mmCIF file with all atom_site columns, C-alpha atoms in Angstrom:
data_model
loop_
_atom_site.group_PDB
_atom_site.id
_atom_site.type_symbol
_atom_site.label_atom_id
_atom_site.label_alt_id
_atom_site.label_comp_id
_atom_site.label_asym_id
_atom_site.label_entity_id
_atom_site.label_seq_id
_atom_site.pdbx_PDB_ins_code
_atom_site.Cartn_x
_atom_site.Cartn_y
_atom_site.Cartn_z
_atom_site.occupancy
_atom_site.B_iso_or_equiv
_atom_site.pdbx_formal_charge
_atom_site.auth_seq_id
_atom_site.auth_comp_id
_atom_site.auth_asym_id
_atom_site.auth_atom_id
_atom_site.pdbx_PDB_model_num
ATOM 1   C CA . GLU N 1 1   ? -91.618  -45.318 8.758   1.00 85.00 ? 26  GLU N CA 1
ATOM 2   C CA . ALA N 1 2   ? -88.052  -46.587 8.846   1.00 85.00 ? 27  ALA N CA 1
ATOM 3   C CA . GLN N 1 3   ? -86.841  -47.046 5.306   1.00 93.00 ? 28  GLN N CA 1
ATOM 4   C CA . VAL N 1 4   ? -84.123  -46.879 2.715   1.00 97.00 ? 29  VAL N CA 1
ATOM 5   C CA . THR N 1 5   ? -85.088  -45.144 -0.505  1.00 97.00 ? 30  THR N CA 1
ATOM 6   C CA . GLN N 1 6   ? -83.377  -45.367 -3.869  1.00 97.00 ? 31  GLN N CA 1
ATOM 7   C CA . ASN N 1 7   ? -83.889  -43.413 -7.053  1.00 97.00 ? 32  ASN N CA 1
ATOM 8   C CA . PRO N 1 8   ? -84.444  -44.092 -9.814  1.00 97.00 ? 33  PRO N CA 1
ATOM 9   C CA . ARG N 1 9   ? -85.985  -47.563 -9.619  1.00 97.00 ? 34  ARG N CA 1
ATOM 10  C CA . TYR N 1 10  ? -85.344  -48.225 -13.287 1.00 97.00 ? 35  TYR N CA 1
ATOM 11  C CA . LEU N 1 11  ? -82.785  -46.671 -15.585 1.00 97.00 ? 36  LEU N CA 1
ATOM 12  C CA . ILE N 1 12  ? -81.795  -47.344 -19.171 1.00 97.00 ? 37  ILE N CA 1
ATOM 13  C CA . THR N 1 13  ? -78.760  -45.453 -20.386 1.00 96.00 ? 38  THR N CA 1
ATOM 14  C CA . VAL N 1 14  ? -76.018  -45.589 -22.977 1.00 97.00 ? 39  VAL N CA 1
ATOM 15  C CA . THR N 1 15  ? -72.364  -46.417 -22.612 1.00 97.00 ? 40  THR N CA 1
ATOM 16  C CA . GLY N 1 16  ? -70.308  -43.539 -21.265 1.00 96.00 ? 41  GLY N CA 1
ATOM 17  C CA . LYS N 1 17  ? -73.119  -41.310 -20.011 1.00 97.00 ? 42  LYS N CA 1
ATOM 18  C CA . LYS N 1 18  ? -72.469  -40.439 -16.376 1.00 97.00 ? 43  LYS N CA 1
ATOM 19  C CA . LEU N 1 19  ? -75.217  -41.318 -13.947 1.00 97.00 ? 44  LEU N CA 1
ATOM 20  C CA . THR N 1 20  ? -75.946  -41.161 -10.234 1.00 98.00 ? 45  THR N CA 1
ATOM 21  C CA . VAL N 1 21  ? -78.201  -43.426 -8.212  1.00 98.00 ? 46  VAL N CA 1
ATOM 22  C CA . THR N 1 22  ? -79.307  -41.823 -4.971  1.00 98.00 ? 47  THR N CA 1
ATOM 23  C CA . CYS N 1 23  ? -79.782  -43.581 -1.648  1.00 98.00 ? 48  CYS N CA 1
ATOM 24  C CA . SER N 1 24  ? -81.198  -42.155 1.540   1.00 98.00 ? 49  SER N CA 1
ATOM 25  C CA . GLN N 1 25  ? -82.025  -43.682 4.933   1.00 97.00 ? 50  GLN N CA 1
ATOM 26  C CA . ASN N 1 26  ? -84.016  -42.214 7.829   1.00 96.00 ? 51  ASN N CA 1
ATOM 27  C CA . MET N 1 27  ? -82.790  -44.501 10.618  1.00 94.00 ? 52  MET N CA 1
ATOM 28  C CA . ASN N 1 28  ? -79.681  -42.538 11.581  1.00 94.00 ? 53  ASN N CA 1
ATOM 29  C CA . HIS N 1 29  ? -77.545  -45.529 10.625  1.00 93.00 ? 54  HIS N CA 1
ATOM 30  C CA . GLU N 1 30  ? -73.811  -45.104 10.528  1.00 92.00 ? 55  GLU N CA 1
ATOM 31  C CA . TYR N 1 31  ? -73.121  -47.875 8.053   1.00 92.00 ? 56  TYR N CA 1
ATOM 32  C CA . MET N 1 32  ? -74.272  -47.762 4.441   1.00 94.00 ? 57  MET N CA 1
ATOM 33  C CA . SER N 1 33  ? -73.302  -49.860 1.466   1.00 94.00 ? 58  SER N CA 1
ATOM 34  C CA . TRP N 1 34  ? -73.998  -50.569 -2.168  1.00 97.00 ? 59  TRP N CA 1
ATOM 35  C CA . TYR N 1 35  ? -74.452  -54.010 -3.678  1.00 97.00 ? 60  TYR N CA 1
ATOM 36  C CA . ARG N 1 36  ? -75.044  -55.340 -7.123  1.00 97.00 ? 61  ARG N CA 1
ATOM 37  C CA . GLN N 1 37  ? -77.019  -58.495 -7.666  1.00 95.00 ? 62  GLN N CA 1
ATOM 38  C CA . ASP N 1 38  ? -76.529  -60.672 -10.717 1.00 93.00 ? 63  ASP N CA 1
ATOM 39  C CA . PRO N 1 39  ? -78.104  -64.074 -11.417 1.00 87.00 ? 64  PRO N CA 1
ATOM 40  C CA . GLY N 1 40  ? -76.144  -66.901 -9.840  1.00 82.00 ? 65  GLY N CA 1
ATOM 41  C CA . LEU N 1 41  ? -73.669  -64.522 -8.199  1.00 85.00 ? 66  LEU N CA 1
ATOM 42  C CA . GLY N 1 42  ? -75.693  -63.286 -5.270  1.00 86.00 ? 67  GLY N CA 1
ATOM 43  C CA . LEU N 1 43  ? -75.044  -59.932 -3.657  1.00 92.00 ? 68  LEU N CA 1
ATOM 44  C CA . ARG N 1 44  ? -71.631  -58.438 -4.221  1.00 93.00 ? 69  ARG N CA 1
ATOM 45  C CA . GLN N 1 45  ? -70.584  -55.384 -2.283  1.00 93.00 ? 70  GLN N CA 1
ATOM 46  C CA . ILE N 1 46  ? -69.382  -52.422 -4.334  1.00 97.00 ? 71  ILE N CA 1
ATOM 47  C CA . TYR N 1 47  ? -68.540  -49.814 -1.708  1.00 96.00 ? 72  TYR N CA 1
ATOM 48  C CA . TYR N 1 48  ? -69.356  -49.214 1.912   1.00 93.00 ? 73  TYR N CA 1
ATOM 49  C CA . SER N 1 49  ? -69.199  -46.359 4.377   1.00 93.00 ? 74  SER N CA 1
ATOM 50  C CA . MET N 1 50  ? -68.736  -46.643 8.125   1.00 90.00 ? 75  MET N CA 1
ATOM 51  C CA . ASN N 1 51  ? -69.717  -43.021 8.710   1.00 91.00 ? 76  ASN N CA 1
ATOM 52  C CA . VAL N 1 52  ? -69.659  -39.534 7.185   1.00 94.00 ? 77  VAL N CA 1
ATOM 53  C CA . GLU N 1 53  ? -66.589  -38.955 5.003   1.00 94.00 ? 78  GLU N CA 1
ATOM 54  C CA . VAL N 1 54  ? -65.438  -42.559 5.538   1.00 93.00 ? 79  VAL N CA 1
ATOM 55  C CA . THR N 1 55  ? -65.784  -44.842 2.523   1.00 95.00 ? 80  THR N CA 1
ATOM 56  C CA . ASP N 1 56  ? -64.014  -48.008 1.443   1.00 93.00 ? 81  ASP N CA 1
ATOM 57  C CA . LYS N 1 57  ? -63.982  -50.453 -1.437  1.00 95.00 ? 82  LYS N CA 1
ATOM 58  C CA . GLY N 1 58  ? -65.975  -53.631 -1.363  1.00 92.00 ? 83  GLY N CA 1
ATOM 59  C CA . ASP N 1 59  ? -65.461  -56.662 -3.553  1.00 91.00 ? 84  ASP N CA 1
ATOM 60  C CA . VAL N 1 60  ? -66.287  -55.109 -6.943  1.00 96.00 ? 85  VAL N CA 1
ATOM 61  C CA . PRO N 1 61  ? -65.493  -51.359 -6.845  1.00 97.00 ? 86  PRO N CA 1
ATOM 62  C CA . GLU N 1 62  ? -64.109  -50.897 -10.374 1.00 97.00 ? 87  GLU N CA 1
ATOM 63  C CA . GLY N 1 63  ? -66.099  -48.385 -12.406 1.00 97.00 ? 88  GLY N CA 1
ATOM 64  C CA . TYR N 1 64  ? -67.975  -46.956 -9.425  1.00 98.00 ? 89  TYR N CA 1
ATOM 65  C CA . LYS N 1 65  ? -67.592  -44.013 -7.085  1.00 98.00 ? 90  LYS N CA 1
ATOM 66  C CA . VAL N 1 66  ? -69.394  -43.060 -3.897  1.00 98.00 ? 91  VAL N CA 1
ATOM 67  C CA . SER N 1 67  ? -69.492  -40.166 -1.475  1.00 96.00 ? 92  SER N CA 1
ATOM 68  C CA . ARG N 1 68  ? -70.792  -39.747 2.064   1.00 97.00 ? 93  ARG N CA 1
ATOM 69  C CA . LYS N 1 69  ? -71.147  -36.064 2.799   1.00 97.00 ? 94  LYS N CA 1
ATOM 70  C CA . GLU N 1 70  ? -74.188  -36.511 5.009   1.00 96.00 ? 95  GLU N CA 1
ATOM 71  C CA . LYS N 1 71  ? -75.104  -39.380 7.288   1.00 96.00 ? 96  LYS N CA 1
ATOM 72  C CA . ARG N 1 72  ? -78.404  -40.116 5.571   1.00 97.00 ? 97  ARG N CA 1
ATOM 73  C CA . ASN N 1 73  ? -77.246  -40.076 1.926   1.00 98.00 ? 98  ASN N CA 1
ATOM 74  C CA . PHE N 1 74  ? -74.902  -42.367 0.040   1.00 98.00 ? 99  PHE N CA 1
ATOM 75  C CA . PRO N 1 75  ? -75.053  -41.829 -3.746  1.00 98.00 ? 100 PRO N CA 1
ATOM 76  C CA . LEU N 1 76  ? -73.531  -44.272 -6.218  1.00 98.00 ? 101 LEU N CA 1
ATOM 77  C CA . ILE N 1 77  ? -71.859  -42.685 -9.223  1.00 98.00 ? 102 ILE N CA 1
ATOM 78  C CA . LEU N 1 78  ? -71.012  -44.348 -12.510 1.00 97.00 ? 103 LEU N CA 1
ATOM 79  C CA . GLU N 1 79  ? -68.703  -41.936 -14.319 1.00 95.00 ? 104 GLU N CA 1
ATOM 80  C CA . SER N 1 80  ? -68.633  -43.857 -17.587 1.00 97.00 ? 105 SER N CA 1
ATOM 81  C CA . PRO N 1 81  ? -71.088  -46.750 -17.506 1.00 97.00 ? 106 PRO N CA 1
ATOM 82  C CA . SER N 1 82  ? -70.401  -49.852 -19.554 1.00 97.00 ? 107 SER N CA 1
ATOM 83  C CA . PRO N 1 83  ? -72.696  -52.756 -20.509 1.00 97.00 ? 108 PRO N CA 1
ATOM 84  C CA . ASN N 1 84  ? -71.086  -55.022 -17.896 1.00 96.00 ? 109 ASN N CA 1
ATOM 85  C CA . GLN N 1 85  ? -72.534  -52.714 -15.250 1.00 98.00 ? 110 GLN N CA 1
ATOM 86  C CA . THR N 1 86  ? -76.037  -53.715 -16.253 1.00 98.00 ? 111 THR N CA 1
ATOM 87  C CA . SER N 1 87  ? -77.371  -55.125 -13.017 1.00 97.00 ? 112 SER N CA 1
ATOM 88  C CA . LEU N 1 88  ? -79.758  -54.782 -10.101 1.00 97.00 ? 113 LEU N CA 1
ATOM 89  C CA . TYR N 1 89  ? -78.347  -52.420 -7.493  1.00 98.00 ? 114 TYR N CA 1
ATOM 90  C CA . PHE N 1 90  ? -79.242  -52.269 -3.818  1.00 98.00 ? 115 PHE N CA 1
ATOM 91  C CA . CYS N 1 91  ? -78.385  -49.741 -1.180  1.00 97.00 ? 116 CYS N CA 1
ATOM 92  C CA . ALA N 1 92  ? -78.379  -50.944 2.420   1.00 95.00 ? 117 ALA N CA 1
ATOM 93  C CA . SER N 1 93  ? -77.856  -49.454 5.855   1.00 95.00 ? 118 SER N CA 1
ATOM 94  C CA . SER N 1 94  ? -77.267  -50.746 9.348   1.00 92.00 ? 119 SER N CA 1
ATOM 95  C CA . SER N 1 95  ? -76.118  -49.717 12.779  1.00 87.00 ? 120 SER N CA 1
ATOM 96  C CA . VAL N 1 96  ? -72.461  -50.162 13.490  1.00 77.00 ? 121 VAL N CA 1
ATOM 97  C CA . GLY N 1 97  ? -71.684  -51.974 16.666  1.00 61.00 ? 122 GLY N CA 1
ATOM 98  C CA . THR N 1 98  ? -74.774  -54.144 16.879  1.00 54.00 ? 123 THR N CA 1
ATOM 99  C CA . HIS N 1 99  ? -73.864  -57.799 17.010  1.00 48.00 ? 124 HIS N CA 1
ATOM 100 C CA . ASP N 1 100 ? -76.053  -58.932 14.211  1.00 57.00 ? 125 ASP N CA 1
ATOM 101 C CA . ARG N 1 101 ? -75.773  -55.832 12.021  1.00 81.00 ? 126 ARG N CA 1
ATOM 102 C CA . GLU N 1 102 ? -79.135  -56.345 10.360  1.00 87.00 ? 127 GLU N CA 1
ATOM 103 C CA . GLN N 1 103 ? -79.052  -54.832 6.896   1.00 91.00 ? 128 GLN N CA 1
ATOM 104 C CA . TYR N 1 104 ? -81.992  -52.697 5.777   1.00 94.00 ? 129 TYR N CA 1
ATOM 105 C CA . PHE N 1 105 ? -82.241  -52.696 2.012   1.00 96.00 ? 130 PHE N CA 1
ATOM 106 C CA . GLY N 1 106 ? -83.714  -50.260 -0.423  1.00 97.00 ? 131 GLY N CA 1
ATOM 107 C CA . PRO N 1 107 ? -86.118  -51.463 -3.135  1.00 96.00 ? 132 PRO N CA 1
ATOM 108 C CA . GLY N 1 108 ? -83.418  -51.726 -5.774  1.00 97.00 ? 133 GLY N CA 1
ATOM 109 C CA . THR N 1 109 ? -82.473  -49.927 -8.975  1.00 98.00 ? 134 THR N CA 1
ATOM 110 C CA . ARG N 1 110 ? -82.490  -51.906 -12.195 1.00 97.00 ? 135 ARG N CA 1
ATOM 111 C CA . LEU N 1 111 ? -79.862  -50.434 -14.492 1.00 98.00 ? 136 LEU N CA 1
ATOM 112 C CA . THR N 1 112 ? -79.457  -51.288 -18.157 1.00 98.00 ? 137 THR N CA 1
ATOM 113 C CA . VAL N 1 113 ? -76.463  -49.925 -20.068 1.00 97.00 ? 138 VAL N CA 1
ATOM 114 C CA . THR N 1 114 ? -76.638  -50.297 -23.841 1.00 96.00 ? 139 THR N CA 1
ATOM 115 C CA . THR F 2 1   ? -61.461  -65.553 -0.060  1.00 55.00 ? 13  THR F CA 1
ATOM 116 C CA . GLN F 2 2   ? -64.305  -66.507 2.208   1.00 60.00 ? 14  GLN F CA 1
ATOM 117 C CA . LEU F 2 3   ? -67.153  -68.353 0.564   1.00 83.00 ? 15  LEU F CA 1
ATOM 118 C CA . LEU F 2 4   ? -70.647  -69.168 1.673   1.00 91.00 ? 16  LEU F CA 1
ATOM 119 C CA . GLU F 2 5   ? -72.247  -71.846 -0.444  1.00 94.00 ? 17  GLU F CA 1
ATOM 120 C CA . GLN F 2 6   ? -75.983  -72.282 -0.567  1.00 95.00 ? 18  GLN F CA 1
ATOM 121 C CA . SER F 2 7   ? -77.767  -75.364 -1.778  1.00 95.00 ? 19  SER F CA 1
ATOM 122 C CA . PRO F 2 8   ? -79.830  -76.080 -3.639  1.00 96.00 ? 20  PRO F CA 1
ATOM 123 C CA . GLN F 2 9   ? -79.671  -73.123 -5.994  1.00 94.00 ? 21  GLN F CA 1
ATOM 124 C CA . PHE F 2 10  ? -83.236  -73.721 -7.118  1.00 96.00 ? 22  PHE F CA 1
ATOM 125 C CA . LEU F 2 11  ? -86.123  -75.661 -5.606  1.00 97.00 ? 23  LEU F CA 1
ATOM 126 C CA . SER F 2 12  ? -89.664  -76.042 -6.880  1.00 97.00 ? 24  SER F CA 1
ATOM 127 C CA . ILE F 2 13  ? -92.090  -78.063 -4.760  1.00 96.00 ? 25  ILE F CA 1
ATOM 128 C CA . GLN F 2 14  ? -95.783  -78.481 -4.156  1.00 97.00 ? 26  GLN F CA 1
ATOM 129 C CA . GLU F 2 15  ? -97.678  -76.697 -1.414  1.00 97.00 ? 27  GLU F CA 1
ATOM 130 C CA . GLY F 2 16  ? -97.661  -78.701 1.808   1.00 97.00 ? 28  GLY F CA 1
ATOM 131 C CA . GLU F 2 17  ? -94.269  -80.334 1.313   1.00 97.00 ? 29  GLU F CA 1
ATOM 132 C CA . ASN F 2 18  ? -91.286  -79.839 3.609   1.00 97.00 ? 30  ASN F CA 1
ATOM 133 C CA . LEU F 2 19  ? -87.900  -78.588 2.478   1.00 97.00 ? 31  LEU F CA 1
ATOM 134 C CA . THR F 2 20  ? -84.450  -77.735 3.776   1.00 98.00 ? 32  THR F CA 1
ATOM 135 C CA . VAL F 2 21  ? -82.005  -75.160 2.435   1.00 98.00 ? 33  VAL F CA 1
ATOM 136 C CA . TYR F 2 22  ? -78.341  -75.272 3.392   1.00 97.00 ? 34  TYR F CA 1
ATOM 137 C CA . CYS F 2 23  ? -75.655  -72.659 3.846   1.00 97.00 ? 35  CYS F CA 1
ATOM 138 C CA . ASN F 2 24  ? -72.086  -73.950 4.226   1.00 96.00 ? 36  ASN F CA 1
ATOM 139 C CA . SER F 2 25  ? -68.658  -72.445 4.666   1.00 94.00 ? 37  SER F CA 1
ATOM 140 C CA . SER F 2 26  ? -65.174  -73.389 5.758   1.00 91.00 ? 38  SER F CA 1
ATOM 141 C CA . SER F 2 27  ? -65.033  -70.146 7.752   1.00 90.00 ? 39  SER F CA 1
ATOM 142 C CA . VAL F 2 28  ? -66.282  -69.507 11.261  1.00 92.00 ? 40  VAL F CA 1
ATOM 143 C CA . PHE F 2 29  ? -68.789  -66.694 11.610  1.00 92.00 ? 41  PHE F CA 1
ATOM 144 C CA . SER F 2 30  ? -69.744  -64.680 14.659  1.00 90.00 ? 42  SER F CA 1
ATOM 145 C CA . SER F 2 31  ? -73.349  -64.852 13.524  1.00 91.00 ? 43  SER F CA 1
ATOM 146 C CA . LEU F 2 32  ? -75.362  -65.817 10.483  1.00 94.00 ? 44  LEU F CA 1
ATOM 147 C CA . GLN F 2 33  ? -78.371  -64.106 9.008   1.00 95.00 ? 45  GLN F CA 1
ATOM 148 C CA . TRP F 2 34  ? -81.139  -65.381 6.749   1.00 97.00 ? 46  TRP F CA 1
ATOM 149 C CA . TYR F 2 35  ? -82.971  -63.031 4.424   1.00 97.00 ? 47  TYR F CA 1
ATOM 150 C CA . ARG F 2 36  ? -85.896  -63.478 2.056   1.00 97.00 ? 48  ARG F CA 1
ATOM 151 C CA . GLN F 2 37  ? -86.154  -61.463 -1.118  1.00 96.00 ? 49  GLN F CA 1
ATOM 152 C CA . GLU F 2 38  ? -89.318  -61.189 -3.168  1.00 93.00 ? 50  GLU F CA 1
ATOM 153 C CA . PRO F 2 39  ? -89.319  -60.086 -6.823  1.00 88.00 ? 51  PRO F CA 1
ATOM 154 C CA . GLY F 2 40  ? -88.902  -56.347 -7.201  1.00 86.00 ? 52  GLY F CA 1
ATOM 155 C CA . GLU F 2 41  ? -87.863  -55.816 -3.600  1.00 92.00 ? 53  GLU F CA 1
ATOM 156 C CA . GLY F 2 42  ? -84.777  -55.772 -1.465  1.00 95.00 ? 54  GLY F CA 1
ATOM 157 C CA . PRO F 2 43  ? -83.897  -58.605 0.936   1.00 96.00 ? 55  PRO F CA 1
ATOM 158 C CA . VAL F 2 44  ? -85.604  -58.569 4.320   1.00 96.00 ? 56  VAL F CA 1
ATOM 159 C CA . LEU F 2 45  ? -84.061  -60.100 7.416   1.00 94.00 ? 57  LEU F CA 1
ATOM 160 C CA . LEU F 2 46  ? -85.825  -63.217 8.731   1.00 96.00 ? 58  LEU F CA 1
ATOM 161 C CA . VAL F 2 47  ? -83.559  -64.229 11.583  1.00 95.00 ? 59  VAL F CA 1
ATOM 162 C CA . THR F 2 48  ? -80.064  -64.012 13.019  1.00 93.00 ? 60  THR F CA 1
ATOM 163 C CA . VAL F 2 49  ? -78.433  -66.998 14.714  1.00 94.00 ? 61  VAL F CA 1
ATOM 164 C CA . VAL F 2 50  ? -75.505  -66.311 16.989  1.00 91.00 ? 62  VAL F CA 1
ATOM 165 C CA . THR F 2 51  ? -74.623  -69.308 19.169  1.00 92.00 ? 63  THR F CA 1
ATOM 166 C CA . GLY F 2 52  ? -73.271  -72.596 17.833  1.00 93.00 ? 64  GLY F CA 1
ATOM 167 C CA . GLY F 2 53  ? -76.071  -75.169 17.849  1.00 95.00 ? 65  GLY F CA 1
ATOM 168 C CA . GLU F 2 54  ? -78.735  -72.493 18.177  1.00 96.00 ? 66  GLU F CA 1
ATOM 169 C CA . VAL F 2 55  ? -82.193  -73.233 16.807  1.00 97.00 ? 67  VAL F CA 1
ATOM 170 C CA . LYS F 2 56  ? -84.714  -70.488 16.118  1.00 97.00 ? 68  LYS F CA 1
ATOM 171 C CA . LYS F 2 57  ? -88.268  -70.909 14.943  1.00 97.00 ? 69  LYS F CA 1
ATOM 172 C CA . LEU F 2 58  ? -90.342  -68.429 13.004  1.00 95.00 ? 70  LEU F CA 1
ATOM 173 C CA . LYS F 2 59  ? -93.780  -70.006 12.543  1.00 96.00 ? 71  LYS F CA 1
ATOM 174 C CA . ARG F 2 60  ? -93.187  -72.821 10.016  1.00 97.00 ? 72  ARG F CA 1
ATOM 175 C CA . LEU F 2 61  ? -89.528  -71.868 9.465   1.00 97.00 ? 73  LEU F CA 1
ATOM 176 C CA . THR F 2 62  ? -86.785  -73.426 11.593  1.00 98.00 ? 74  THR F CA 1
ATOM 177 C CA . PHE F 2 63  ? -83.263  -72.071 11.459  1.00 98.00 ? 75  PHE F CA 1
ATOM 178 C CA . GLN F 2 64  ? -80.240  -73.862 12.861  1.00 97.00 ? 76  GLN F CA 1
ATOM 179 C CA . PHE F 2 65  ? -76.661  -72.713 13.308  1.00 97.00 ? 77  PHE F CA 1
ATOM 180 C CA . GLY F 2 66  ? -74.029  -75.422 13.202  1.00 95.00 ? 78  GLY F CA 1
ATOM 181 C CA . ASP F 2 67  ? -72.107  -76.272 16.347  1.00 94.00 ? 79  ASP F CA 1
ATOM 182 C CA . ALA F 2 68  ? -68.893  -74.965 14.815  1.00 95.00 ? 80  ALA F CA 1
ATOM 183 C CA . ARG F 2 69  ? -70.627  -71.819 13.484  1.00 94.00 ? 81  ARG F CA 1
ATOM 184 C CA . LYS F 2 70  ? -69.605  -72.645 9.913   1.00 94.00 ? 82  LYS F CA 1
ATOM 185 C CA . ASP F 2 71  ? -72.938  -73.724 8.521   1.00 95.00 ? 83  ASP F CA 1
ATOM 186 C CA . SER F 2 72  ? -76.652  -73.195 8.860   1.00 97.00 ? 84  SER F CA 1
ATOM 187 C CA . SER F 2 73  ? -79.892  -74.644 7.619   1.00 97.00 ? 85  SER F CA 1
ATOM 188 C CA . LEU F 2 74  ? -83.398  -73.378 7.021   1.00 98.00 ? 86  LEU F CA 1
ATOM 189 C CA . HIS F 2 75  ? -86.221  -75.900 7.221   1.00 98.00 ? 87  HIS F CA 1
ATOM 190 C CA . ILE F 2 76  ? -89.725  -75.032 6.077   1.00 98.00 ? 88  ILE F CA 1
ATOM 191 C CA . THR F 2 77  ? -92.592  -77.227 7.181   1.00 98.00 ? 89  THR F CA 1
ATOM 192 C CA . ALA F 2 78  ? -95.746  -77.469 5.082   1.00 97.00 ? 90  ALA F CA 1
ATOM 193 C CA . ALA F 2 79  ? -94.594  -74.899 2.535   1.00 97.00 ? 91  ALA F CA 1
ATOM 194 C CA . GLN F 2 80  ? -97.098  -72.312 1.348   1.00 97.00 ? 92  GLN F CA 1
ATOM 195 C CA . PRO F 2 81  ? -97.148  -70.318 -1.921  1.00 96.00 ? 93  PRO F CA 1
ATOM 196 C CA . GLY F 2 82  ? -96.376  -67.242 0.198   1.00 95.00 ? 94  GLY F CA 1
ATOM 197 C CA . ASP F 2 83  ? -92.986  -68.777 1.020   1.00 96.00 ? 95  ASP F CA 1
ATOM 198 C CA . THR F 2 84  ? -91.940  -68.320 -2.603  1.00 96.00 ? 96  THR F CA 1
ATOM 199 C CA . GLY F 2 85  ? -88.857  -66.132 -2.923  1.00 96.00 ? 97  GLY F CA 1
ATOM 200 C CA . LEU F 2 86  ? -85.093  -65.985 -2.924  1.00 96.00 ? 98  LEU F CA 1
ATOM 201 C CA . TYR F 2 87  ? -83.555  -67.045 0.383   1.00 97.00 ? 99  TYR F CA 1
ATOM 202 C CA . LEU F 2 88  ? -80.141  -65.603 1.153   1.00 96.00 ? 100 LEU F CA 1
ATOM 203 C CA . CYS F 2 89  ? -77.766  -66.396 3.982   1.00 96.00 ? 101 CYS F CA 1
ATOM 204 C CA . ALA F 2 90  ? -75.063  -63.996 5.126   1.00 94.00 ? 102 ALA F CA 1
ATOM 205 C CA . GLY F 2 91  ? -72.249  -64.777 7.536   1.00 92.00 ? 103 GLY F CA 1
ATOM 206 C CA . ALA F 2 92  ? -70.910  -62.041 9.766   1.00 88.00 ? 104 ALA F CA 1
ATOM 207 C CA . HIS F 2 93  ? -67.169  -61.694 9.861   1.00 79.00 ? 105 HIS F CA 1
ATOM 208 C CA . TYR F 2 94  ? -65.351  -58.403 9.415   1.00 76.00 ? 106 TYR F CA 1
ATOM 209 C CA . GLN F 2 95  ? -67.876  -57.827 6.671   1.00 79.00 ? 107 GLN F CA 1
ATOM 210 C CA . LEU F 2 96  ? -70.974  -59.761 5.748   1.00 86.00 ? 108 LEU F CA 1
ATOM 211 C CA . ILE F 2 97  ? -70.269  -62.680 3.424   1.00 89.00 ? 109 ILE F CA 1
ATOM 212 C CA . TRP F 2 98  ? -73.252  -63.499 1.211   1.00 91.00 ? 110 TRP F CA 1
ATOM 213 C CA . GLY F 2 99  ? -74.385  -66.763 -0.273  1.00 93.00 ? 111 GLY F CA 1
ATOM 214 C CA . ALA F 2 100 ? -75.697  -66.760 -3.853  1.00 93.00 ? 112 ALA F CA 1
ATOM 215 C CA . GLY F 2 101 ? -79.195  -67.652 -2.714  1.00 94.00 ? 113 GLY F CA 1
ATOM 216 C CA . THR F 2 102 ? -81.783  -70.391 -3.091  1.00 96.00 ? 114 THR F CA 1
ATOM 217 C CA . LYS F 2 103 ? -84.684  -69.610 -5.371  1.00 96.00 ? 115 LYS F CA 1
ATOM 218 C CA . LEU F 2 104 ? -87.742  -71.305 -3.906  1.00 97.00 ? 116 LEU F CA 1
ATOM 219 C CA . ILE F 2 105 ? -91.033  -71.764 -5.749  1.00 97.00 ? 117 ILE F CA 1
ATOM 220 C CA . ILE F 2 106 ? -94.030  -73.250 -3.980  1.00 97.00 ? 118 ILE F CA 1
ATOM 221 C CA . LYS F 2 107 ? -96.717  -74.385 -6.378  1.00 96.00 ? 119 LYS F CA 1
ATOM 222 C CA . PRO F 2 108 ? -100.356 -74.353 -5.234  1.00 94.00 ? 120 PRO F CA 1
#
């Protein structure tokens, strides 16, 4: 089954404690991205990757890091989480070069930073 | 900064009624996508419209892309409780530009 998986689904942590949210896709997609979703603000892109070892900032990259060492994985790293990073996070993937670039989303990770 | 404005932000109606959700921008997009997101899940693509003036139908849902490819609408006929969810539009430019969404509740 074609899918994007994220772990963990829920995470409560404290300010300053480094964390990683994993993302993996099995569709051989070149393009992967991370979004955060906050009420009234919609989806805002954090980082994206066009292919292995190619990453770039989205609209709200501050406080986040990513890496793309393998095509299927795109982890999101919060080196020193702060309460304003409490949000619902989605990983997504798509094929590059298709006209519509349908995004396939993971189930989401709800992060709370206290 | 490109913006994609969705309206209304929230809509609660009775089962069987019709409704229209709008997605507007001052920017021209090469295509526009509509997604539905249910609680606890990620958005799922409903349709992509590509050509100005294009109309696509998905059962009781009708999607239209404006002639100038700056706006789109989603019309639902005879809404059902199963249509409840967050509807998101996304315009394709260099990157996808996302609207903030319309939260739709259909009451039985």
